[in-house]
Short mmCIF file of C-alpha atoms in Angstrom, two decimals:
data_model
loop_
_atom_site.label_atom_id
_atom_site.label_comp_id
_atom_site.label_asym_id
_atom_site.label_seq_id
_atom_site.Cartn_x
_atom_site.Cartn_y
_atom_site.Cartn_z
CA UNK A 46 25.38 -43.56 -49.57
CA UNK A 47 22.01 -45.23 -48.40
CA UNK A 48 24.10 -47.90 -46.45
CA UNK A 49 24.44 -47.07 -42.66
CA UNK A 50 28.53 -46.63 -41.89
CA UNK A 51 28.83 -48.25 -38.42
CA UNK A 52 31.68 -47.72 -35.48
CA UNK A 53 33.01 -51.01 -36.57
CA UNK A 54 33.39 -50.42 -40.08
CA UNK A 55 34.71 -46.64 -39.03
CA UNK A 56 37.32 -48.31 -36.96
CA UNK A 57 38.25 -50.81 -39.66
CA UNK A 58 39.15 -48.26 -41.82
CA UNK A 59 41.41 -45.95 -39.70
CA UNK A 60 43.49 -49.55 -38.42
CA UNK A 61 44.94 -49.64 -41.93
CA UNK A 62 46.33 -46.59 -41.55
CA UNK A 63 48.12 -47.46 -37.71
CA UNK A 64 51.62 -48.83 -37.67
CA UNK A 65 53.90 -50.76 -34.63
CA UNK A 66 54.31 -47.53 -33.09
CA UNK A 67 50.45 -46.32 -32.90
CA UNK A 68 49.57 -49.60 -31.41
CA UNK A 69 51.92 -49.43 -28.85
CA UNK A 70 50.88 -45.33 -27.78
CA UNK A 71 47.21 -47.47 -27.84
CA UNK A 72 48.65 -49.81 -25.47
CA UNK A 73 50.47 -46.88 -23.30
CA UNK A 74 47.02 -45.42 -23.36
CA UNK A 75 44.87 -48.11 -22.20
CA UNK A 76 47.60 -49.44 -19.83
CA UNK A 77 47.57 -45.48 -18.27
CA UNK A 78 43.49 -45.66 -17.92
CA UNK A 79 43.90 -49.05 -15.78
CA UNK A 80 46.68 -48.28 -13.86
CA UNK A 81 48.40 -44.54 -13.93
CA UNK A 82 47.75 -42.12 -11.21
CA UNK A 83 45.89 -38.95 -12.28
CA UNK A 84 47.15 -36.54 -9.77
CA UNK A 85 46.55 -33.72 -12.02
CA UNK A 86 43.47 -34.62 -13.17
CA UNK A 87 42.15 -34.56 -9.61
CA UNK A 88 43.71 -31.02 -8.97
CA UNK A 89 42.34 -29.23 -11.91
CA UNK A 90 39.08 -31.22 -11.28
CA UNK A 91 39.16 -30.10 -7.72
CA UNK A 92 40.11 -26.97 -9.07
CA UNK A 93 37.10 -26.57 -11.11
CA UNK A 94 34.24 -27.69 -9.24
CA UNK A 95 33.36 -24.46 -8.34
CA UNK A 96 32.46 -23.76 -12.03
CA UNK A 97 30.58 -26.68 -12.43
CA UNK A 98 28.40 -25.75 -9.33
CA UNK A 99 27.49 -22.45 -10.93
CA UNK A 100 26.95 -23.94 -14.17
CA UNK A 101 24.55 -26.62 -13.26
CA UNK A 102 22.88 -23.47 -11.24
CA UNK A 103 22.32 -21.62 -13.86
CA UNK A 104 21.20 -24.37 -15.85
CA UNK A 105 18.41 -24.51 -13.34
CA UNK A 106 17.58 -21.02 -13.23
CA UNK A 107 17.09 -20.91 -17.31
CA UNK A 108 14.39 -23.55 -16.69
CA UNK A 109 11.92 -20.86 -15.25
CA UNK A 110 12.81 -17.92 -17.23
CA UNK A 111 12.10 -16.68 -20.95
CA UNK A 112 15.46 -15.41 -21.91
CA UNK A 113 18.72 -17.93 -21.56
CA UNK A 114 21.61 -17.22 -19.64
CA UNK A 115 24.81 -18.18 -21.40
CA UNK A 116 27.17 -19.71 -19.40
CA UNK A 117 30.89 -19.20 -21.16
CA UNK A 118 33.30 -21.83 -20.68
CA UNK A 119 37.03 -21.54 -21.37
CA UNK A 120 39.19 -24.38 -22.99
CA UNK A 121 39.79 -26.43 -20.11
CA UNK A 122 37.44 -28.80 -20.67
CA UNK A 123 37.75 -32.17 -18.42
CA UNK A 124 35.29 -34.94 -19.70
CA UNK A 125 36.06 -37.93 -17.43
CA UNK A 126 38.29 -39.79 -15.69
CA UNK A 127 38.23 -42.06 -18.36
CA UNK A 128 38.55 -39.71 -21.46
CA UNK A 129 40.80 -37.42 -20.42
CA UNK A 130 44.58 -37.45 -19.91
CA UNK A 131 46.73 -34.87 -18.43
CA UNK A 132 50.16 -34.89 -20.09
CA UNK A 133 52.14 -34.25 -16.61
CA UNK A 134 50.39 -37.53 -15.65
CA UNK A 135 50.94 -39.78 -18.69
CA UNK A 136 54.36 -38.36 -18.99
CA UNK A 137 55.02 -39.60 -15.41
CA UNK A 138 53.81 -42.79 -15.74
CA UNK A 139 55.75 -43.60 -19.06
CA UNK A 140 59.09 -42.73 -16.71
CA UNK A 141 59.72 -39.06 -18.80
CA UNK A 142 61.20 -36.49 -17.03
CA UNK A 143 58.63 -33.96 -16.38
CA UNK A 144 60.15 -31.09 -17.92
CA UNK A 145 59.64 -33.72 -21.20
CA UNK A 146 57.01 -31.76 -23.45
CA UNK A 147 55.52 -34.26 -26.53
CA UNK A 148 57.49 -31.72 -28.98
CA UNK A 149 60.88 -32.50 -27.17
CA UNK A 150 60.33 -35.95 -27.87
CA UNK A 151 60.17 -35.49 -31.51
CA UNK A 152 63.18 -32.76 -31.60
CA UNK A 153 65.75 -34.52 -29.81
CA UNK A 154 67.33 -38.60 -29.86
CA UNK A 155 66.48 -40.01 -26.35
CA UNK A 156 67.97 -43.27 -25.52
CA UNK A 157 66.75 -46.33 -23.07
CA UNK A 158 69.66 -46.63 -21.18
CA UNK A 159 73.22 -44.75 -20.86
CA UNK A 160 75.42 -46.57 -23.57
CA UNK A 161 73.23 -44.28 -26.15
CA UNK A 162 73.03 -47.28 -28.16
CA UNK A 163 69.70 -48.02 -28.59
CA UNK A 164 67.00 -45.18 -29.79
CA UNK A 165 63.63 -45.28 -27.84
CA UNK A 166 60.05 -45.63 -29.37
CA UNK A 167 59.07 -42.32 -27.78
CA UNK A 168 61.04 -40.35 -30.95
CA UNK A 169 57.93 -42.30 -32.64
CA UNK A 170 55.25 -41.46 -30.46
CA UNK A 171 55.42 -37.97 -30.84
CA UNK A 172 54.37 -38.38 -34.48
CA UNK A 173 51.84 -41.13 -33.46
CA UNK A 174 50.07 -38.41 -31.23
CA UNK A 175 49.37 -36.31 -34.45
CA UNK A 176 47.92 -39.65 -36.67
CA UNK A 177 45.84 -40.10 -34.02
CA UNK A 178 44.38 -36.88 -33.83
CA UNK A 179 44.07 -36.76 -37.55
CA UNK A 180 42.36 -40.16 -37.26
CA UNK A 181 39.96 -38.65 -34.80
CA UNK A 182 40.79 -41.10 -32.03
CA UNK A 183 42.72 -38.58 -29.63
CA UNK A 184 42.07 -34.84 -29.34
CA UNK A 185 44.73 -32.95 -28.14
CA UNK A 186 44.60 -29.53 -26.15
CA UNK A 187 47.38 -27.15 -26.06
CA UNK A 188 48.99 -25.06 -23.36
CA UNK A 189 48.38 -21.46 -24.33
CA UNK A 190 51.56 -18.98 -24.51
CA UNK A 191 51.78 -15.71 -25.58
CA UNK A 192 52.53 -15.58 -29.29
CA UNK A 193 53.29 -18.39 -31.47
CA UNK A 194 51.43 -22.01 -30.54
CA UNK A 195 52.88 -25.16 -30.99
CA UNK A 196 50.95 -28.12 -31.49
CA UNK A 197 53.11 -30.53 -29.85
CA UNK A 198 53.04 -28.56 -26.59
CA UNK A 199 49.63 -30.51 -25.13
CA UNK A 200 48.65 -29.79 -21.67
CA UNK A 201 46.41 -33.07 -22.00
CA UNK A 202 44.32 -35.33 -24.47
CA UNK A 203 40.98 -36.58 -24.51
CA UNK A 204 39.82 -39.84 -26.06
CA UNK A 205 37.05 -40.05 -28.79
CA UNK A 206 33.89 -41.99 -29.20
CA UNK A 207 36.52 -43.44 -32.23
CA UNK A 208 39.32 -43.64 -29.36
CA UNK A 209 37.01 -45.75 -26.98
CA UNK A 210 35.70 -48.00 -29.60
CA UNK A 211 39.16 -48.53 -30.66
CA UNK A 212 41.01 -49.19 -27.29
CA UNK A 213 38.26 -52.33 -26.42
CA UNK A 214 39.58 -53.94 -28.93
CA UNK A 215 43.36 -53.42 -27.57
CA UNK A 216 44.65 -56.01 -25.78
CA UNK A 217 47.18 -55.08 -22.98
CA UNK A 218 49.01 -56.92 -20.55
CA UNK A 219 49.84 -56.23 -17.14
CA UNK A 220 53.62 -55.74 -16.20
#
């Protein structure tokens, strides 16, 4: 327990546990980061600067006072261009119809082309979204609804300090 447990020895660990299908999402991923348009991502960004501004403010302001303002966030939390993914986005550039949520691609066969013949991956990728949140590479954030939540209905996802480590490691080539 002495022994210092490194990010490379982390990482080692949690590969054993990724199949075909996880390395590919990986690969989807890190292709996305390099090359997919975030047009979301700039509109709730855009959207949001206004909280920022007063945020930084009132970090300011605490510095000369004795009692701290809290400044309450809710849970749309952006934390870079390069660690966060808006699902509308991703969804887009993988060539899913919009109206596509991560749950529907679990629940229902989709196909690659129109002789239904052969099954596509993304019937797999659903499920790799959840091993790699349980692996702690990939957090996921939900849309909120009235009532029951599911877990497969992610607004957007946010890489890790695991999820970075991992993806430098991922080789991907460029269609």
């Amino acid at each position: 327990m002495a022994d210092k447990y490194d990010l490379e020895e982390e990482l080692c660990e949690i590969l054993s546990f990724l199949n075909k299908h996880d390395f590919e999402l990986l690969k989807y991923i890190k292709k996305f980061l390099k090359n997919g348009e975030k047009y979301t991502y700039r509109e709730e960004f855009e959207k949001n600067q206004h909280e920022r501004e007063k945020y930084a403010n009132l970090n300011a302001e605490n510095d000369n006072i004795e009692y701290k303002r809290i400044h309450f966030q809710d849970r749309s939390v952006i934390l870079g261009e390069d660690k966060t993914i808006f699902w509308n986005d991703f969804a887009n550039y993988c060539k899913l119809p919009i109206e596509i949520s991560l749950n529907n691609t679990m629940l229902f066969e989709s196909y690659k082309d129109k002789s239904r013949l052969i099954l596509s991956n993304w019937n797999f990728y659903g499920k790799s979204f959840i091993k790699l949140e349980r692996c702690g590479i990939l957090r996921l954030d939900y849309n909120t609804f009235l009532g029951t939540m599911n877990n497969m209905e992610i607004s957007r996802f946010h890489l890790t300090i695991l999820g970075l480590g991992l993806l430098k490691y991922i080789n991907v080539i460029d269609d």
